Tab-separated table of C-alpha atoms in Angstrom:
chain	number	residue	atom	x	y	z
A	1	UNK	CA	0.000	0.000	0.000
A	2	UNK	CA	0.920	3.396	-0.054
A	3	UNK	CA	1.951	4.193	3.618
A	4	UNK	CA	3.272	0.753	4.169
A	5	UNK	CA	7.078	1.876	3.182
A	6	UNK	CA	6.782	5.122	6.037
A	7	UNK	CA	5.261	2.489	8.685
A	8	UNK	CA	8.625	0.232	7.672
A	9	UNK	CA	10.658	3.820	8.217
A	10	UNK	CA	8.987	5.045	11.365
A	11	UNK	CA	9.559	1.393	12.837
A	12	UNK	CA	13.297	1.205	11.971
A	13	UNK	CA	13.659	4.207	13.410
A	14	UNK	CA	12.018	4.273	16.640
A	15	UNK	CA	13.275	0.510	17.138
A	16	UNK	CA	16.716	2.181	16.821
A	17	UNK	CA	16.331	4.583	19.329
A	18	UNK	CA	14.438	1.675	22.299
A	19	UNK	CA	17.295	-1.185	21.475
A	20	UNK	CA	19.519	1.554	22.538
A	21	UNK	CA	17.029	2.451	25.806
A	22	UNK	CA	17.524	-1.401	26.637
A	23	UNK	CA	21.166	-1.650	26.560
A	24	UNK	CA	21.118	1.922	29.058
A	25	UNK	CA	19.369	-0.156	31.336
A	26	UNK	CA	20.816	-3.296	31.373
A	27	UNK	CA	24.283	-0.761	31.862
A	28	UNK	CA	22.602	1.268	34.443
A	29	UNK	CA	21.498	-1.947	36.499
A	30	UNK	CA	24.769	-3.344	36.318
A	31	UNK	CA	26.863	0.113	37.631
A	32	UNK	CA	24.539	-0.170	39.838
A	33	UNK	CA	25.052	-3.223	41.837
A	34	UNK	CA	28.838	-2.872	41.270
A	35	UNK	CA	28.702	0.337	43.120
A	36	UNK	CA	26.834	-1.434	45.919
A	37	UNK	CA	29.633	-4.125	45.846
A	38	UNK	CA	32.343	-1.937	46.452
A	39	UNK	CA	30.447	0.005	49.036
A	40	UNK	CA	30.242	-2.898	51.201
A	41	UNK	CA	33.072	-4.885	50.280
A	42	UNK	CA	31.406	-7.857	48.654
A	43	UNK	CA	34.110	-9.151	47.120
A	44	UNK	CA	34.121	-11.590	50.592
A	45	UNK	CA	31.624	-13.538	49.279
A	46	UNK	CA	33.454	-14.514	46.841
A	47	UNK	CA	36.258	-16.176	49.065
A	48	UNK	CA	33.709	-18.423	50.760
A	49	UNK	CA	34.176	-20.346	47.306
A	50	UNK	CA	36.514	-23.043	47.928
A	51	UNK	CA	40.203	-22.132	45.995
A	52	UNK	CA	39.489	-18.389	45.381
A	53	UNK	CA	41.711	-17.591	48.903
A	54	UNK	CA	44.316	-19.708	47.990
A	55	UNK	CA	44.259	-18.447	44.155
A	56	UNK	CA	44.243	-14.808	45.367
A	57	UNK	CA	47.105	-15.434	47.502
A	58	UNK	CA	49.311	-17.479	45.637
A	59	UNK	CA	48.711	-15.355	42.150
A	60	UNK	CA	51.340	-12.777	41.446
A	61	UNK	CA	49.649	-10.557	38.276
A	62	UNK	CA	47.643	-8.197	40.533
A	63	UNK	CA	47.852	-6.669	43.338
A	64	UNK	CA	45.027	-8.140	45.727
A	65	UNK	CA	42.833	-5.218	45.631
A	66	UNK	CA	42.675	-4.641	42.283
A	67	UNK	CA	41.508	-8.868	42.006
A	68	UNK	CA	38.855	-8.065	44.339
A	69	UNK	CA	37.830	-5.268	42.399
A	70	UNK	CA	38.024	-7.931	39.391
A	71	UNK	CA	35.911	-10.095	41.536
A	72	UNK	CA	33.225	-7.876	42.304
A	73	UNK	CA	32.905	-7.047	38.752
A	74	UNK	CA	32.557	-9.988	37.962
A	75	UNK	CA	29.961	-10.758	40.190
A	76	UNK	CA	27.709	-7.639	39.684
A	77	UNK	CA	28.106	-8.590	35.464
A	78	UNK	CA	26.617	-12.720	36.484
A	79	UNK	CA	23.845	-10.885	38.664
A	80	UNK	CA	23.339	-8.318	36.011
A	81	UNK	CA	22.708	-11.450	32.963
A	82	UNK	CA	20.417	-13.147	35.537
A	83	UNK	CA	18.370	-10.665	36.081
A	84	UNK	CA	17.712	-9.689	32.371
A	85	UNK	CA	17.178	-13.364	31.558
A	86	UNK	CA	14.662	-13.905	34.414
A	87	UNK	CA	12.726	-10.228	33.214
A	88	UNK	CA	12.639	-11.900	29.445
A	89	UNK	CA	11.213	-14.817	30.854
A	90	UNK	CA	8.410	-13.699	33.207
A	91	UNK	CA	7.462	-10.652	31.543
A	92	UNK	CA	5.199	-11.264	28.416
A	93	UNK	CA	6.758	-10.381	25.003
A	94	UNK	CA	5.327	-7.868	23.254
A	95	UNK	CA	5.625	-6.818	19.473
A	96	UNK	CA	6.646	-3.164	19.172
A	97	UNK	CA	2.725	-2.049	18.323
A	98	UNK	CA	3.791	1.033	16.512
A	99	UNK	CA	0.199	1.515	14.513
A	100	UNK	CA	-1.080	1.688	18.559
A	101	UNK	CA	1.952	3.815	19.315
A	102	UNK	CA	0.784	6.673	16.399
A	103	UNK	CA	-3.197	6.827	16.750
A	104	UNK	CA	-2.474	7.025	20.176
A	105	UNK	CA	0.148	10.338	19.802
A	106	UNK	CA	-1.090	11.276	16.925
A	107	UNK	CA	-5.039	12.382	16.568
A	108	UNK	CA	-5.495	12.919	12.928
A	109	UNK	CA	-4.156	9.228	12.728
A	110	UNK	CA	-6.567	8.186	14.744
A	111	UNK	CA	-8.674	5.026	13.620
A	112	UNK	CA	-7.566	5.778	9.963
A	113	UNK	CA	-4.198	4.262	10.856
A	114	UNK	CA	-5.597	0.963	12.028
A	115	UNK	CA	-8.618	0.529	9.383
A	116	UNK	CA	-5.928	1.474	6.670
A	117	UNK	CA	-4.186	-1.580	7.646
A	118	UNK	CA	-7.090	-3.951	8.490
A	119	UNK	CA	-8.457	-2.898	4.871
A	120	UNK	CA	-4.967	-2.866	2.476
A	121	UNK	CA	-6.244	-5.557	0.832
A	122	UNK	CA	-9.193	-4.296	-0.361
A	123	UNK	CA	-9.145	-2.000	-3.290
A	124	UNK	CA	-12.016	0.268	-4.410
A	125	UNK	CA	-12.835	4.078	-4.485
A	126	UNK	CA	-13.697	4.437	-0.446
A	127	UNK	CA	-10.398	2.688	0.581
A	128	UNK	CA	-7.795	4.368	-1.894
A	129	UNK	CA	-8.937	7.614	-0.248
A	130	UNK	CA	-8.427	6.025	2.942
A	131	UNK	CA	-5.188	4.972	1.579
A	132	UNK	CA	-4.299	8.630	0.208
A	133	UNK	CA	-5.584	10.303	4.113
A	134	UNK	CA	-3.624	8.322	6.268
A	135	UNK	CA	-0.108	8.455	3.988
A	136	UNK	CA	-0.459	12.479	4.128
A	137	UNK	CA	-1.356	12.239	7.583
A	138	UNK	CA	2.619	10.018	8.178
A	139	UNK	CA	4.537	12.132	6.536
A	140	UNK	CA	3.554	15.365	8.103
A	141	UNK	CA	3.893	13.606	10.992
A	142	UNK	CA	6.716	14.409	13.316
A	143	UNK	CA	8.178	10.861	14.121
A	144	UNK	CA	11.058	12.493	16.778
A	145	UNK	CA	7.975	13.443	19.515
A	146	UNK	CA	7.665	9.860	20.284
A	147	UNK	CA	11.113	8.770	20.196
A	148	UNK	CA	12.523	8.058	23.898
A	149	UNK	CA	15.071	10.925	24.037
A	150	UNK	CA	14.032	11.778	27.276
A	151	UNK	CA	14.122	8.299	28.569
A	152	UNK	CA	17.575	7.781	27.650
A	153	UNK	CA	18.799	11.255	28.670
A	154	UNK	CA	18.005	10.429	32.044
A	155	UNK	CA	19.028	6.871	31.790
A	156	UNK	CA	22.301	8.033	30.734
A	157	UNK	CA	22.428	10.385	33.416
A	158	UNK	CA	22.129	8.021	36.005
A	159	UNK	CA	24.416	5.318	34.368
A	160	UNK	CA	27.303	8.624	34.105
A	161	UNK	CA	26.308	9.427	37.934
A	162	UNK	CA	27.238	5.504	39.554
A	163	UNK	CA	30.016	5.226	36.981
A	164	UNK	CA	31.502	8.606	38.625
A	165	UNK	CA	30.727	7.384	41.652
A	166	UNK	CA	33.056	3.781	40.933
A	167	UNK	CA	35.244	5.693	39.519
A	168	UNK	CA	35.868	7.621	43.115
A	169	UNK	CA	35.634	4.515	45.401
A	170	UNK	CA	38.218	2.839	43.200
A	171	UNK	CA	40.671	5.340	42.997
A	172	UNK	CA	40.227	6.310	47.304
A	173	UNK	CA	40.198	2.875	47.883
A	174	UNK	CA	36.767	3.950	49.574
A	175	UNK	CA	33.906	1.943	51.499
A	176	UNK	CA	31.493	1.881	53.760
A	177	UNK	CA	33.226	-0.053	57.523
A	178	UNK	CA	30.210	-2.901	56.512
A	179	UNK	CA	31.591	-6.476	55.308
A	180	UNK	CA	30.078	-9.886	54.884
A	181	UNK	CA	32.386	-11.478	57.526
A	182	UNK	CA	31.627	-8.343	59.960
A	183	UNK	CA	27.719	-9.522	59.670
A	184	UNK	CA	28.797	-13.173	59.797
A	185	UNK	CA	30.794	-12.398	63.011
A	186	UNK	CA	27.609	-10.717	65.022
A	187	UNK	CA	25.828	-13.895	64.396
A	188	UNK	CA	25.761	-15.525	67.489
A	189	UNK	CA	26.941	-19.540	66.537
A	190	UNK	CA	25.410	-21.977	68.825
A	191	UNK	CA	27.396	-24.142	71.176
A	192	UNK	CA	29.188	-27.264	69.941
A	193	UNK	CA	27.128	-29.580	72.119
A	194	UNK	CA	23.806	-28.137	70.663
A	195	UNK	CA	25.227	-28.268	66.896
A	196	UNK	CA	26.459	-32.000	67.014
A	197	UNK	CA	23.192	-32.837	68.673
A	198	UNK	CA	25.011	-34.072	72.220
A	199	UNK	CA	23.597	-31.312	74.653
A	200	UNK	CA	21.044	-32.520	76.999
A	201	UNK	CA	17.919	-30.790	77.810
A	202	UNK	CA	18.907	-27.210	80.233
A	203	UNK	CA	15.741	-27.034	81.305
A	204	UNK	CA	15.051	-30.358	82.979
A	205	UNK	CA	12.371	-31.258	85.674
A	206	UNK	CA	13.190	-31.177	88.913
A	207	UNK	CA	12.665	-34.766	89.659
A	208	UNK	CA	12.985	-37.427	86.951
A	209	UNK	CA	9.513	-38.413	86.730
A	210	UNK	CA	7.897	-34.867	86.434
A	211	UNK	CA	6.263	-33.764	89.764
A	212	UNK	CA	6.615	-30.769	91.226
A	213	UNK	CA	9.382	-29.943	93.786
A	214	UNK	CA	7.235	-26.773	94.827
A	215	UNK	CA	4.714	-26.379	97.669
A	216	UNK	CA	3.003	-23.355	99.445
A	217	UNK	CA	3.427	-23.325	102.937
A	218	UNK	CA	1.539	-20.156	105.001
A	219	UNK	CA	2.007	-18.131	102.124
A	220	UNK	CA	5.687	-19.067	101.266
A	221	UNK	CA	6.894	-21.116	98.444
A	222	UNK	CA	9.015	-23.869	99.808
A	223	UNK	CA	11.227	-26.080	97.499
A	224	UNK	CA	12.033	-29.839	98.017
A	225	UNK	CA	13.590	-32.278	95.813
A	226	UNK	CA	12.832	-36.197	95.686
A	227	UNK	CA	16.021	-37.774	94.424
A	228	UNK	CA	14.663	-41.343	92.867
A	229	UNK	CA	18.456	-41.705	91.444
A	230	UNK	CA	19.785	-42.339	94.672
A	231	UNK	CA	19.947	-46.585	94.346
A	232	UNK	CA	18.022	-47.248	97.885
A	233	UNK	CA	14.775	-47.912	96.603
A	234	UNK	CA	12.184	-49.584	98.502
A	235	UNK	CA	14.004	-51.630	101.847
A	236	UNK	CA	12.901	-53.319	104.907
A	237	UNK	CA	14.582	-51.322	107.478
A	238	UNK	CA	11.953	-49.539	109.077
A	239	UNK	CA	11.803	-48.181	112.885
A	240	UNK	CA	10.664	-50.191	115.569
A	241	UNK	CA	7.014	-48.770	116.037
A	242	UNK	CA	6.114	-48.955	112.879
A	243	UNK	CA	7.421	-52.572	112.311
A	244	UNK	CA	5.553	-53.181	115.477
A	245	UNK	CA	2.084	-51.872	113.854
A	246	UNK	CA	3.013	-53.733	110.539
A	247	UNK	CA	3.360	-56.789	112.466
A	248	UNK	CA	0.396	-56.338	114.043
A	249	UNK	CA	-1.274	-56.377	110.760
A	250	UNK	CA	-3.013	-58.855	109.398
A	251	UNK	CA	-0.714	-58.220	106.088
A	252	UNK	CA	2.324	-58.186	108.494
A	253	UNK	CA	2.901	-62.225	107.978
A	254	UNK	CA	3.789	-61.992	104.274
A	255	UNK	CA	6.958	-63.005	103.518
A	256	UNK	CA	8.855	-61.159	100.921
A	257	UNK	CA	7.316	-57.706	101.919
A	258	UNK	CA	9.663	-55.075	101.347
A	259	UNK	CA	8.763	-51.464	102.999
A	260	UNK	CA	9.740	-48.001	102.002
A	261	UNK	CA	11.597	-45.976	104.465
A	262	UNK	CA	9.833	-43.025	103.241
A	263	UNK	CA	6.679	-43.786	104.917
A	264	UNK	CA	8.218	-44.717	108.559
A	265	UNK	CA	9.067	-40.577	108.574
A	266	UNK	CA	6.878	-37.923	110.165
A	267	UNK	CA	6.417	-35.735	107.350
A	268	UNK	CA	3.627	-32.448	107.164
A	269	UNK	CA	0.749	-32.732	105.485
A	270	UNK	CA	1.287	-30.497	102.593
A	271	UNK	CA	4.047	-33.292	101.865
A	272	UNK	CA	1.258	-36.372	101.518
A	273	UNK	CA	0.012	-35.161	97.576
A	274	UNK	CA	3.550	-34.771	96.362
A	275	UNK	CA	4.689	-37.887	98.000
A	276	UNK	CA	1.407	-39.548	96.239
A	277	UNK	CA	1.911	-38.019	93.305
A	278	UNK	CA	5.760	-39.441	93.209
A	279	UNK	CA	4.741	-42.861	94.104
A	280	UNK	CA	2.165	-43.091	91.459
A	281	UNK	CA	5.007	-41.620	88.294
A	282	UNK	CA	6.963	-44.624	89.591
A	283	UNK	CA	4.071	-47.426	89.845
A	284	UNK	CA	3.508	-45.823	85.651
C-alpha cells in the first residue's frame, strides 16, 4: 500500500532509538550493583568459594585489591545477565505495536491508521482515499515526539552518575566499615554440644519423673527435691514402732514384703500429695 514503506521507516527508526534504551538499562542496572559491591566490600563472598583464597594469595599478576575489584565485577556482570534473563522470561513479550503507538500520539491518525491496515487488501474508491488520508497524515507527521530521548537522557544520566561514583571509590580505595564477615561475626553460633546434637535438655524437671518440687506453705513457696536416682529404693529397714504396727497387721505375715523408708518418717501434710503423686510416676 501506499503508507506501508513510512510504517517500515517510522519502525526502523524508533526501534533504533528503544534497542539503545535497553542496553542503558541493562548498563545502568549493572553500575549499579557494582557500586553497591564496592560500598560494602562484597568481594568476601566470593572467598567463601573453595580455591578463590588460595588463588588470590598465591597469584602474582595483581595486586590483591585490584583482584577483588576484578571479583566484584565480575559478580555484579553474572547478577546483572540473571536478572535480564529472568525479566525476558516472566514478563510477556510484546511486538513493538507502533500503529497503537501513532493513533495514540497522533489524533489525525486516529482510527484511519488501524482501518488502513485492516483494509490494504481491499481495493475500491472508499479505501484508496483512505489509503491517500492516512499516507499524508505520516509524513507530516513528526516521528522524533515519540522517540525516547528523554528516557535515555536520564538513563544516561544516572548510568554517568554511579560510573563517577566507581570511579571515586576505586581510585580512594573507599567503602562503607560494613563487610560480609563483619555480619557473619555478630551472628551468634550456637554451642558445639547443641550443633552435634550431644547437649542434653537445660531445662530439665526437677525430679525425673515430672512432679513438682514446689509447695506453698503459710504463704511461702518452699522447694524440696525427691532424688529417685539415689539406688536405695524400697528396703525393709523400718523403725521399731512402725514394724511393730506392721506386724500387728493382718498383712504383716507376708513373707517377701519389702517397705519403704519413706513412709516410717513424720512428714507435714502439705508433703502427703507430692509424695502420692511421686509414688504413682513410679508405679507408671
Amino acid at each position: 500500500m501506499f503508507f506501508e514503506p513510512v510504517l517500515v521507516k517510522y519502525k526502523t527508526y524508533l526501534k533504533r532509538y528503544y534497542g539503545f534504551l535497553r542496553l542503558l538499562i541493562i548498563a545502568e542496572r549493572f553500575t549499579f550493583l557494582f557500586l553497591l559491591m564496592i560500598l560494602f566490600n562484597a568481594y568476601e563472598f566470593a572467598y567463601f568459594l573453595p580455591g578463590i583464597a588460595t588463588f588470590s594469595k598465591t597469584q602474582n599478576y595483581i595486586d590483591p585489591y585490584r583482584f577483588n575489584i576484578i571479583l566484584m565485577a565480575v559478580g555484579a556482570v553474572i547478577i546483572t545477565f540473571f536478572a535480564v534473563v529472568c525479566d525476558k522470561l516472566l514478563r510477556k513479550k510484546g511486538e513493538f505495536n507502533l500503529i497503537s503507538l501513532l493513533e495514540r500520539n497522533f489524533p489525525g491518525l486516529r482510527t484511519k491508521l488501524g482501518t488502513a491496515c485492516d483494509n490494504k487488501q481491499n481495493f475500491n474508491v472508499v479505501t484508496n482515499k483512505l489509503f491517500l488520508d492516512v499516507l499524508k497524515e505520516l509524513i507530516g507527521i513528526d516521528i522524533k515526539k515519540i522517540a525516547p530521548l528523554r528516557q535515555i537522557l536520564r538513563t544516561f544520566v544516572i548510568f554517568l552518575l554511579f560510573s563517577g561514583l566507581i570511579v571515586f571509590c576505586v581510585a580512594e580505595d573507599f567503602s562503607f566499615d560494613i563487610s560480609p564477615s563483619q555480619l557473619k561475626e555478630k551472628i551468634p553460633d550456637l554451642p558445639a554440644g547443641k550443633a552435634a546434637g550431644e547437649m542434653e535438655n537445660e531445662t530439665v524437671d526437677e525430679t525425673e519423673y515430672g512432679v513438682e518440687a514446689v509447695i506453698i506453705k503459710n504463704g511461702e513457696q518452699i522447694e524440696m527435691e525427691i532424688n529417685p536416682s539415689l539406688g536405695l529404693g524400697f528396703t525393709n529397714q523400718v523403725d521399731s514402732e512402725t514394724a511393730n504396727e506392721l506386724n500387728g497387721s493382718p498383712n504383716g505375715s507376708k513373707k517377701g514384703f519389702r517397705y519403704s523408708q519413706s513412709y516410717s518418717e513424720e512428714l507435714p501434710e502439705e508433703y502427703e500429695p507430692l509424695i502420692k503423686q511421686y509414688f504413682e510416676k513410679l508405679s507408671s
